[in-house]
Coordinates of C-alpha atoms in Angstrom, one line a residue:
Chain A
X292 CA 14.8 57.1 68.2
X293 CA 16.1 58.6 65.0
X294 CA 14.3 57.4 61.9
X295 CA 16.5 57.4 58.9
X296 CA 14.2 58.1 56.0
X297 CA 16.9 58.1 53.5
X298 CA 18.0 54.5 54.1
X299 CA 14.8 52.9 53.1
X300 CA 14.8 54.7 49.7
X301 CA 18.4 53.7 49.2
X302 CA 17.5 50.2 50.1
X303 CA 14.6 50.4 47.7
X304 CA 16.9 51.5 44.9
X305 CA 19.3 48.7 45.6
X306 CA 16.4 46.3 46.1
X307 CA 15.0 47.3 42.7
X308 CA 18.3 46.7 41.1
X309 CA 18.7 43.4 42.9
X310 CA 15.1 42.5 42.0
X311 CA 15.8 43.2 38.4
X312 CA 19.0 41.2 38.5
X313 CA 17.3 38.3 40.2
X314 CA 14.5 38.5 37.6
X315 CA 17.1 38.3 34.8
X316 CA 18.9 35.3 36.4
X317 CA 15.6 33.6 37.0
X318 CA 14.6 34.2 33.4
X319 CA 17.9 32.7 32.2
X320 CA 17.5 29.7 34.4
X321 CA 13.9 29.2 33.4
X322 CA 14.8 29.4 29.7
X323 CA 17.7 27.0 30.2
X324 CA 15.4 24.5 32.0
X325 CA 12.8 24.8 29.2
X326 CA 15.6 24.3 26.7
X327 CA 16.9 21.1 28.3
X328 CA 13.4 19.8 28.7
X329 CA 12.8 20.4 24.9
X330 CA 16.1 18.7 24.1
X331 CA 15.1 15.6 26.1
X332 CA 11.6 15.7 24.4
X333 CA 13.2 15.9 21.0
X334 CA 15.5 12.9 21.8
X335 CA 12.6 10.7 22.8
X336 CA 10.4 11.8 19.9
X337 CA 13.2 11.0 17.4
X338 CA 13.8 7.6 19.0
X339 CA 10.1 6.8 18.7
X340 CA 10.1 8.0 15.1
X341 CA 13.1 5.9 14.1
X342 CA 11.6 2.8 15.7
X343 CA 8.3 3.4 14.0
X344 CA 10.1 3.7 10.7
X345 CA 11.9 0.4 11.3
X346 CA 8.5 -1.1 12.2
X347 CA 7.0 0.2 8.9
X348 CA 9.9 -1.3 7.0
X349 CA 9.3 -4.6 8.8
X350 CA 5.6 -4.5 7.9
X351 CA 5.8 -3.3 4.3
X352 CA 9.1 -4.8 3.3
X353 CA 12.5 -3.3 2.6
X354 CA 11.7 -2.7 -1.1
X355 CA 8.8 -0.4 -0.2
X356 CA 10.5 1.7 2.5
X357 CA 13.8 2.6 1.0
X358 CA 16.0 5.6 0.5
X359 CA 16.0 5.0 -3.3
X360 CA 12.3 5.9 -3.4
X361 CA 13.0 9.4 -2.1
X362 CA 11.7 11.9 -4.7
X363 CA 14.5 13.7 -6.5
X364 CA 12.2 15.6 -8.9
X365 CA 12.0 19.4 -8.2
X366 CA 8.9 20.1 -6.1
X367 CA 7.9 22.8 -3.6
X368 CA 8.8 22.3 0.0
X369 CA 5.9 21.0 2.0
X370 CA 7.1 22.9 5.1
X371 CA 9.2 26.0 5.4
X372 CA 10.8 28.0 8.2
X373 CA 10.2 31.8 8.6
X374 CA 12.9 33.7 10.5
X375 CA 11.9 37.2 11.8
X376 CA 13.6 39.7 14.0
X377 CA 11.8 40.9 17.1
X378 CA 11.6 44.6 16.6
X379 CA 10.6 47.4 18.9
X380 CA 11.8 45.5 22.0
X381 CA 14.7 46.1 24.4
X382 CA 16.3 42.9 23.2
X383 CA 15.8 43.7 19.6
X384 CA 17.8 41.6 17.2
X385 CA 16.6 38.4 18.8
X386 CA 15.6 36.0 16.0
X387 CA 12.2 34.3 16.1
X388 CA 11.5 31.1 14.2
X389 CA 8.1 30.1 12.9
X390 CA 7.3 26.8 11.2
X391 CA 4.9 27.0 8.2
X392 CA 3.7 23.4 7.9
X393 CA 2.2 21.9 4.8
X394 CA 2.5 25.3 3.1
X395 CA 3.0 24.1 -0.5
X396 CA -0.6 24.2 -1.7
X397 CA -2.7 24.9 1.4
X398 CA -0.8 27.8 2.7
X399 CA -3.8 29.9 3.6
X400 CA -5.6 27.1 5.3
X401 CA -2.6 26.0 7.3
X402 CA -1.9 29.5 8.5
X403 CA -5.6 30.0 9.2
X404 CA -5.5 26.8 11.3
X405 CA -2.4 28.0 13.2
X406 CA -4.0 31.5 13.8
X407 CA -7.2 30.0 15.1
X408 CA -5.4 27.6 17.5
X409 CA -3.1 30.4 18.7
X410 CA -6.1 32.7 19.3
X411 CA -7.9 29.9 21.2
X412 CA -4.8 29.6 23.5
X413 CA -4.8 33.4 24.1
X414 CA -8.6 33.7 24.5
X415 CA -10.1 30.6 26.1
X416 CA -13.7 30.2 25.2
X417 CA -15.7 31.5 28.2
X418 CA -19.3 30.6 28.2
X419 CA -21.4 33.8 27.8
X420 CA -24.9 33.4 29.3
X421 CA -27.6 34.7 27.0
X422 CA -25.6 34.4 23.9
X423 CA -25.4 30.6 23.8
X424 CA -26.8 30.3 20.3
X425 CA -24.2 32.7 19.0
X426 CA -21.5 30.7 20.8
X427 CA -22.7 27.4 19.4
X428 CA -22.9 28.8 15.9
X429 CA -19.4 30.2 16.2
X430 CA -18.1 26.8 17.6
X431 CA -19.7 24.8 14.8
X432 CA -18.3 27.2 12.2
X433 CA -14.9 26.9 13.8
X434 CA -15.2 23.2 13.9
X435 CA -16.1 23.2 10.2
X436 CA -13.1 25.4 9.5
X437 CA -10.8 23.2 11.5
X438 CA -12.1 20.1 9.6
X439 CA -11.5 21.9 6.4
X440 CA -8.0 22.7 7.6
X441 CA -7.5 19.1 8.6
X442 CA -8.5 17.7 5.2
X443 CA -5.9 19.7 3.2
X444 CA -3.3 18.9 5.9
X445 CA -4.2 15.2 5.7
X446 CA -3.9 15.4 1.9
X447 CA -0.5 17.0 2.2
X448 CA 0.6 14.4 4.6
X449 CA -0.6 11.6 2.2
X450 CA 1.1 13.4 -0.7
X451 CA 4.5 13.5 1.1
X452 CA 4.2 9.8 2.0
X453 CA 3.1 8.8 -1.6
X454 CA 6.8 8.3 -2.6
X455 CA 6.5 5.0 -0.6
X456 CA 3.2 4.2 -2.3
X457 CA -0.4 5.3 -1.8
X458 CA -1.5 2.3 0.4
X459 CA 1.0 2.6 3.2
X460 CA 0.9 0.9 6.6
X461 CA -0.4 2.9 9.6
X462 CA 3.0 2.4 11.1
X463 CA 4.6 4.6 8.4
X464 CA 1.9 7.3 9.0
X465 CA 2.7 7.1 12.8
X466 CA 6.4 7.6 12.0
X467 CA 5.5 10.6 9.8
X468 CA 3.6 12.2 12.8
X469 CA 6.6 11.5 15.1
X470 CA 9.0 13.3 12.8
X471 CA 6.6 16.1 12.3
X472 CA 6.4 16.5 16.1
X473 CA 10.2 16.4 16.2
X474 CA 10.4 19.2 13.6
X475 CA 8.1 21.4 15.7
X476 CA 10.2 20.7 18.8
X477 CA 13.3 21.7 16.9
X478 CA 11.8 25.1 16.1
X479 CA 10.7 25.5 19.7
X480 CA 14.3 24.7 20.7
X481 CA 15.6 27.3 18.4
X482 CA 13.3 29.9 19.8
X483 CA 14.1 28.9 23.4
X484 CA 17.8 29.0 22.7
X485 CA 17.4 32.5 21.3
X486 CA 15.6 33.5 24.5
X487 CA 18.2 31.8 26.7
X488 CA 21.1 33.6 25.0
X489 CA 19.3 36.9 25.3
X490 CA 18.7 36.3 29.0
X491 CA 22.3 35.3 29.4
X492 CA 23.4 38.6 27.7
X493 CA 21.2 40.5 30.1
X494 CA 22.7 38.8 33.2
X495 CA 26.2 39.2 31.8
X496 CA 25.6 42.9 31.2
X497 CA 24.5 43.4 34.8
X498 CA 27.5 41.5 36.2
X499 CA 29.9 43.6 34.1
X500 CA 28.1 46.8 35.2
X501 CA 28.6 45.7 38.8
X502 CA 32.3 45.1 38.2
X503 CA 32.6 48.6 36.7
X504 CA 30.9 50.2 39.7
X505 CA 33.4 48.5 42.0
Chain B
X104 CA -4.1 -39.6 -8.4
X105 CA -4.4 -38.4 -4.8
X106 CA -3.1 -40.8 -2.3
X107 CA -0.6 -42.5 -4.6
X108 CA 2.1 -39.8 -4.4
X109 CA 4.1 -42.0 -2.1
X110 CA 4.7 -44.4 -5.0
X111 CA 6.0 -41.9 -7.5
X112 CA 7.0 -38.7 -5.8
X113 CA 10.5 -39.7 -4.8
X114 CA 11.5 -40.5 -8.4
X115 CA 11.7 -36.8 -9.3
X116 CA 11.1 -34.9 -6.0
X117 CA 12.7 -37.2 -3.4
X118 CA 16.1 -35.7 -3.4
X119 CA 14.9 -32.1 -3.2
X120 CA 12.4 -32.8 -0.5
X121 CA 15.2 -34.3 1.5
X122 CA 17.3 -31.2 0.8
X123 CA 14.6 -28.8 1.9
X124 CA 13.8 -30.8 5.0
X125 CA 17.6 -30.5 5.8
X126 CA 17.5 -26.8 5.3
X127 CA 14.4 -26.6 7.6
X128 CA 16.5 -28.1 10.4
X129 CA 18.9 -25.1 10.0
X130 CA 16.2 -22.5 10.9
X131 CA 17.0 -20.5 14.0
X132 CA 15.5 -21.8 17.3
X133 CA 14.1 -19.9 20.3
X134 CA 17.5 -20.3 22.0
X135 CA 19.2 -18.6 19.1
X136 CA 16.7 -15.8 19.2
X137 CA 17.1 -15.4 23.0
X138 CA 20.9 -15.1 22.5
X139 CA 20.4 -12.6 19.7
X140 CA 18.0 -10.5 21.7
X141 CA 20.6 -10.0 24.4
X142 CA 23.2 -8.6 22.0
X143 CA 24.5 -5.1 22.7
X144 CA 25.9 -4.3 19.2
X145 CA 25.5 -5.5 15.7
X146 CA 29.0 -7.1 15.9
X147 CA 27.6 -9.2 18.8
X148 CA 24.8 -10.3 16.4
X149 CA 27.4 -11.2 13.8
X150 CA 29.3 -13.2 16.3
X151 CA 26.2 -15.2 17.3
X152 CA 25.2 -15.7 13.7
X153 CA 28.7 -17.0 12.9
X154 CA 27.8 -20.2 14.8
X155 CA 24.7 -20.7 12.5
X156 CA 24.3 -21.4 8.8
X157 CA 24.6 -17.6 8.2
X158 CA 28.2 -17.7 9.4
X159 CA 30.0 -18.0 6.0
X160 CA 27.9 -15.1 4.6
X161 CA 28.7 -12.7 7.4
X162 CA 32.2 -13.6 8.4
X163 CA 34.0 -11.3 5.9
X164 CA 31.9 -8.3 6.5
X165 CA 33.9 -5.5 8.1
X166 CA 32.9 -3.5 11.1
X167 CA 30.9 -1.3 11.6
X168 CA 28.0 -3.4 10.4
X169 CA 24.7 -2.0 9.2
X170 CA 21.3 -3.6 9.6
X171 CA 20.9 -3.6 5.8
X172 CA 24.2 -5.5 5.4
X173 CA 23.0 -8.3 7.8
X174 CA 19.7 -8.5 5.9
X175 CA 21.4 -8.6 2.5
X176 CA 23.8 -11.4 3.4
X177 CA 21.1 -13.5 5.0
X178 CA 19.0 -13.1 1.9
X179 CA 22.0 -14.2 -0.2
X180 CA 22.0 -17.5 1.7
X181 CA 18.3 -18.0 0.8
X182 CA 19.0 -17.1 -2.8
X183 CA 21.8 -19.7 -3.0
X184 CA 19.7 -22.4 -1.6
X185 CA 16.8 -21.6 -3.9
X186 CA 19.0 -21.6 -7.0
X187 CA 20.5 -24.9 -6.1
X188 CA 17.0 -26.4 -5.7
X189 CA 15.8 -24.8 -8.9
X190 CA 18.6 -26.1 -11.0
X191 CA 18.0 -29.6 -9.7
X192 CA 14.2 -29.5 -10.2
X193 CA 12.3 -31.1 -13.0
X194 CA 8.8 -30.2 -14.1
X195 CA 6.4 -29.5 -12.6
X196 CA 8.4 -28.7 -9.5
X197 CA 10.6 -26.2 -11.4
X198 CA 7.5 -24.2 -12.4
X199 CA 6.3 -24.4 -8.9
X200 CA 9.6 -23.0 -7.6
X201 CA 9.5 -20.2 -10.1
X202 CA 6.0 -19.2 -9.0
X203 CA 7.4 -18.6 -5.5
X204 CA 9.5 -15.8 -6.8
X205 CA 7.0 -13.9 -8.9
X206 CA 5.9 -11.8 -5.9
X207 CA 9.5 -10.5 -5.6
X208 CA 9.5 -9.9 -9.4
X209 CA 6.4 -7.7 -9.0
X210 CA 8.0 -5.8 -6.1
X211 CA 11.2 -5.2 -8.2
X212 CA 9.1 -3.9 -11.2
X213 CA 7.3 -1.5 -9.0
X214 CA 10.6 -0.4 -7.3
X215 CA 12.2 0.4 -10.7
X216 CA 9.2 2.2 -12.1
X217 CA 8.6 4.3 -8.9
X218 CA 12.3 5.1 -8.6
X219 CA 12.5 6.2 -12.2
X220 CA 9.4 8.4 -11.7
X221 CA 11.4 10.0 -8.9
X222 CA 14.4 10.5 -11.1
X223 CA 16.6 8.1 -9.4
X224 CA 19.6 6.4 -11.0
X225 CA 18.8 3.0 -12.5
X226 CA 21.9 1.3 -11.1
X227 CA 21.0 2.5 -7.6
X228 CA 17.6 1.0 -8.0
X229 CA 18.9 -2.3 -9.3
X230 CA 21.1 -2.7 -6.2
X231 CA 18.1 -2.5 -4.0
X232 CA 16.0 -5.1 -6.0
X233 CA 15.4 -8.4 -4.3
X234 CA 17.7 -11.0 -5.9
X235 CA 14.9 -13.6 -6.2
X236 CA 12.9 -11.3 -8.4
X237 CA 15.6 -10.4 -11.0
X238 CA 15.1 -11.0 -14.7
X239 CA 17.2 -10.1 -17.7
X240 CA 15.5 -7.1 -19.1
X241 CA 14.7 -5.5 -15.7
X242 CA 16.9 -2.4 -16.3
X243 CA 14.9 -1.6 -19.5
X244 CA 11.9 -0.8 -17.3
X245 CA 13.3 2.7 -16.7
X246 CA 12.4 3.8 -20.3
X247 CA 8.6 3.1 -20.0
X248 CA 6.3 6.1 -19.6
X249 CA 3.0 4.3 -19.2
X250 CA 1.8 0.7 -18.6
X251 CA 1.3 0.0 -22.2
X252 CA 4.9 0.7 -22.9
X253 CA 5.9 -1.2 -19.8
X254 CA 4.2 -4.3 -21.1
X255 CA 5.2 -3.9 -24.7
X256 CA 8.9 -3.1 -24.2
X257 CA 9.8 -5.3 -21.2
X258 CA 7.2 -7.4 -19.5
X259 CA 5.7 -9.2 -22.5
X260 CA 8.7 -11.6 -22.4
X261 CA 8.6 -12.2 -18.6
X262 CA 6.4 -14.5 -16.6
X263 CA 4.4 -11.5 -15.4
X264 CA 3.0 -10.9 -18.9
X265 CA -0.3 -12.8 -18.4
X266 CA -1.0 -10.7 -15.3
X267 CA -0.9 -7.4 -17.2
X268 CA -4.1 -7.9 -19.1
X269 CA -6.2 -6.3 -16.3
X270 CA -4.1 -3.2 -15.8
X271 CA -2.9 -2.1 -19.2
X272 CA -3.8 1.5 -19.8
X273 CA -2.2 4.4 -21.6
X274 CA -2.4 6.6 -18.6
X275 CA 0.9 7.9 -17.5
X276 CA 2.5 6.2 -14.5
X277 CA 1.9 8.1 -11.3
X278 CA 1.9 7.1 -7.6
X279 CA -1.8 6.0 -7.5
X280 CA -1.6 4.1 -10.8
X281 CA 1.5 2.3 -9.7
X282 CA -0.1 1.3 -6.5
X283 CA -3.1 -0.1 -8.3
X284 CA -0.8 -1.8 -10.8
X285 CA 1.2 -3.4 -7.9
X286 CA -1.9 -4.8 -6.2
X287 CA -3.6 -5.9 -9.5
X288 CA -0.5 -7.8 -10.6
X289 CA -0.2 -9.4 -7.2
X290 CA -3.9 -10.4 -7.2
X291 CA -3.5 -11.9 -10.7
X292 CA -0.3 -13.8 -9.6
X293 CA -1.9 -15.3 -6.5
X294 CA -5.0 -16.4 -8.5
X295 CA -2.7 -18.0 -11.2
X296 CA -0.6 -19.7 -8.5
X297 CA -3.7 -21.0 -6.9
X298 CA -5.0 -22.5 -10.2
X299 CA -1.7 -24.1 -10.9
X300 CA -1.6 -25.8 -7.5
X301 CA -5.2 -27.0 -8.0
X302 CA -4.1 -28.5 -11.3
X303 CA -1.2 -30.3 -9.6
X304 CA -3.8 -31.9 -7.3
X305 CA -3.1 -34.3 -4.4
X306 CA -1.5 -33.1 -1.2
X307 CA 0.1 -30.2 -3.0
X308 CA -3.3 -28.8 -3.9
X309 CA -4.7 -29.3 -0.4
X310 CA -1.8 -27.7 1.5
X311 CA -1.1 -24.9 -1.0
X312 CA -4.8 -24.0 -1.2
X313 CA -4.9 -23.3 2.6
X314 CA -1.6 -21.4 2.5
X315 CA -2.5 -19.2 -0.5
X316 CA -6.1 -18.6 0.8
X317 CA -4.6 -17.3 4.0
X318 CA -2.2 -15.1 1.9
X319 CA -5.2 -13.7 -0.1
X320 CA -7.2 -13.0 3.1
X321 CA -4.3 -11.3 4.8
X322 CA -3.8 -9.1 1.7
X323 CA -7.4 -8.2 1.7
X324 CA -7.2 -7.0 5.3
X325 CA -3.9 -5.1 4.7
X326 CA -5.3 -3.4 1.6
X327 CA -8.4 -2.4 3.6
X328 CA -6.5 -1.0 6.6
X329 CA -3.9 0.8 4.4
X330 CA -6.6 2.4 2.3
X331 CA -8.6 3.9 5.1
X332 CA -8.5 7.6 4.8
X333 CA -7.0 7.6 1.3
X334 CA -8.5 8.5 -2.1
X335 CA -9.1 4.8 -3.1
X336 CA -12.8 4.3 -3.6
X337 CA -14.7 1.3 -2.3
X338 CA -15.1 -0.1 -5.8
X339 CA -11.4 0.2 -6.5
X340 CA -10.7 -1.4 -3.2
X341 CA -13.0 -4.3 -3.9
X342 CA -11.3 -4.9 -7.3
X343 CA -7.9 -5.4 -5.5
X344 CA -9.2 -8.4 -3.4
X345 CA -8.4 -11.8 -4.8
X346 CA -11.2 -14.1 -6.0
X347 CA -10.5 -16.9 -3.6
X348 CA -9.9 -17.4 0.1
X349 CA -12.1 -17.8 3.1
X350 CA -13.2 -14.2 2.9
X351 CA -14.4 -14.5 -0.7
X352 CA -17.0 -13.2 -1.5
X353 CA -19.0 -12.1 1.5
X354 CA -16.1 -11.0 3.7
X355 CA -14.8 -8.9 0.9
X356 CA -18.2 -7.1 0.6
X357 CA -17.9 -6.2 4.2
X358 CA -14.3 -5.2 4.1
X359 CA -14.9 -3.0 1.1
X360 CA -17.0 -0.6 3.1
X361 CA -15.0 -0.5 6.3
X362 CA -13.9 3.0 7.4
X363 CA -11.9 2.1 10.5
X364 CA -10.0 -0.7 12.2
X365 CA -13.0 -1.6 14.5
X366 CA -15.2 -2.2 11.4
X367 CA -12.5 -4.4 10.0
X368 CA -12.4 -6.3 13.2
X369 CA -16.2 -6.7 13.1
X370 CA -16.0 -8.1 9.6
X371 CA -13.2 -10.5 10.4
X372 CA -14.5 -11.9 13.7
X373 CA -17.3 -13.7 11.9
X374 CA -14.6 -16.1 10.6
X375 CA -13.3 -18.5 13.4
X376 CA -9.7 -18.7 12.1
X377 CA -9.4 -14.9 12.2
X378 CA -11.4 -14.4 15.4
X379 CA -8.4 -15.9 17.3
X380 CA -6.1 -13.4 15.6
X381 CA -8.2 -10.3 16.4
X382 CA -8.9 -11.5 19.9
X383 CA -5.2 -10.8 20.6
X384 CA -5.7 -7.1 19.8
X385 CA -7.4 -4.4 21.8
X386 CA -10.1 -2.3 20.3
X387 CA -8.8 0.5 18.0
X388 CA -5.4 -1.1 17.8
X389 CA -3.7 -2.2 14.7
X390 CA 0.0 -2.2 15.6
X391 CA 0.2 -5.8 16.6
X392 CA -2.0 -7.1 13.8
X393 CA 1.0 -7.8 11.6
X394 CA 2.7 -9.9 14.2
X395 CA -0.6 -11.8 14.9
X396 CA -0.9 -12.6 11.1
X397 CA 2.8 -13.6 10.9
X398 CA 2.3 -16.0 13.9
X399 CA -0.7 -17.6 12.3
X400 CA 1.2 -17.9 9.0
X401 CA 4.2 -19.5 10.7
X402 CA 1.9 -22.0 12.4
X403 CA 0.4 -23.1 9.1
X404 CA 3.8 -23.2 7.3
X405 CA 5.2 -25.5 10.0
X406 CA 2.2 -27.8 9.6
X407 CA 3.1 -28.2 5.9
X408 CA 6.2 -30.2 7.0
X409 CA 4.0 -32.8 8.8
X410 CA 3.0 -34.4 5.5
X411 CA 5.3 -35.8 2.9
X412 CA 5.3 -36.1 -0.9
X413 CA 4.0 -32.7 -1.8
X414 CA 5.5 -29.4 -3.0
X415 CA 4.1 -27.3 -0.2
X416 CA 7.3 -27.9 1.8
X417 CA 9.3 -25.8 -0.7
X418 CA 6.9 -22.9 -0.4
X419 CA 6.8 -23.2 3.4
X420 CA 10.5 -23.3 3.7
X421 CA 11.0 -20.2 1.5
X422 CA 8.4 -18.3 3.6
X423 CA 9.9 -19.5 6.9
X424 CA 13.3 -18.2 5.8
X425 CA 11.8 -14.9 4.8
X426 CA 10.2 -14.7 8.3
X427 CA 13.5 -15.5 9.9
X428 CA 15.2 -12.7 7.9
X429 CA 12.5 -10.3 9.0
X430 CA 13.1 -11.4 12.6
X431 CA 16.9 -10.7 12.2
X432 CA 16.2 -7.4 10.6
X433 CA 13.9 -6.4 13.5
X434 CA 16.4 -7.6 16.2
X435 CA 19.2 -5.7 14.4
X436 CA 17.2 -2.5 14.3
X437 CA 16.3 -2.7 18.0
X438 CA 19.9 -3.4 18.9
X439 CA 21.3 -0.6 16.6
X440 CA 18.7 1.9 18.0
X441 CA 19.3 0.8 21.6
X442 CA 15.6 -0.2 21.9
X443 CA 16.0 -3.8 23.1
X444 CA 12.9 -3.5 25.2
X445 CA 10.9 -3.5 22.0
X446 CA 12.5 -6.5 20.5
X447 CA 9.6 -8.9 21.2
X448 CA 7.1 -6.5 19.5
X449 CA 7.7 -8.1 16.2
X450 CA 9.9 -11.3 16.5
X451 CA 7.9 -14.4 15.6
X452 CA 9.4 -17.6 16.9
X453 CA 9.4 -20.5 14.4
X454 CA 10.2 -23.3 16.7

């Protein structure tokens, strides 16, 4: 029985290529699925926000929740969008969007809060035996920091709502939170769209490469 | 003298009481609301309202309709009815009818002052003012920089002048000061209206005392809930509560220190009329509180019509119409936003 040792390596080469192509296609489809899910989520968040706003107008009265109360004086934006390019990667040139919330006066605190929460996501807090006290101290100081972050954030939220008055209905605050969530979802959609388009370009490149080979 | 109104009331008030009872019969019924709740578009709502007393006010409105247009036109009907009653009224009914509109006057003053602070055009602000609260020099409010100027330049010649004594300062107008001004004015207005009704005596005093006390108590609860988590101190909060009502003074002492909705519930459940309101809500929830208070208010306003020869029917009618307009606004919003499943969250049936 003749064993063809060359065929397996050729198959491996083709397999690697196919694996890579499949990975690109899967990545594209995953990003498209995530994109559509985010669009759906945005739609339902906005629906909830608009109804809560109508509910607030019903509760407080049309004279208190009105477009004529929107502030036309010049003031710093409470929230800004940072656009960066992903450098040093194969798909360089892909834009990345970051939302800087409530950045007008509590910039450091808000960014600190975001950094802490992102670090928590990357490094979940594992319980270290023998260093419980250190962990607890760290946890309590983090809690204190997050409370300190929350208070300026709450103040910024109240400040932006103050155009409708300082004693506003909880329904208006709920509407504000819904629209804030919608803004975050919009930024996620932008990032996901960027990834999706990048993955699509990868798949397209491979397909065109195949056509050229043929 | 109480009990003898039947002998003299009709001389001056008989015609208008008959008019207002006729208007009451024109309020929308549960059948009307059921039809409205099934509408698919705002044009369907317009079509259903064309068969009611609102018909003439909406018939010339072009499509596409907006919810604000429906509310504006329905409000115009109320304003026309009010002006007709006011021009036919003699004292003291004419003063009583004017008192009913002072709340809207306060809202308009605050709207103009807040809008001016935000550098909005005065004409734009005047268009959004409630028509029942308009007065001649309202546009001049835009020039005032602080409350002293507000009083001296404009409000000294209006019915709101006596209510300003408690909030005149030279501090510049900002969002917090305006909010405190709004609530202080409203407190003073309610107390003045209450005293006026007490002076009238008889069935008017009895019925209006109950209705105004309920209004004062509801205001106290709303101020408490809305000020949770804000910079308003306990003392400032206490100062905004009216000096009458079922909750005065011990309920106010408890409300002043409340930090969350459950503490508010704890304070209110000691009073039987409000226990039934809070029993409809689950713990920690405040979304349905407005509807529960409106339902209780509508019940009391409808009871005012069970008795004759008093002025409370005029107040009750105006409030019931305002509730009806709120219902129409909510139904229109749910239809426009395609959220008909939420229609019954805030509609309060009157009959």
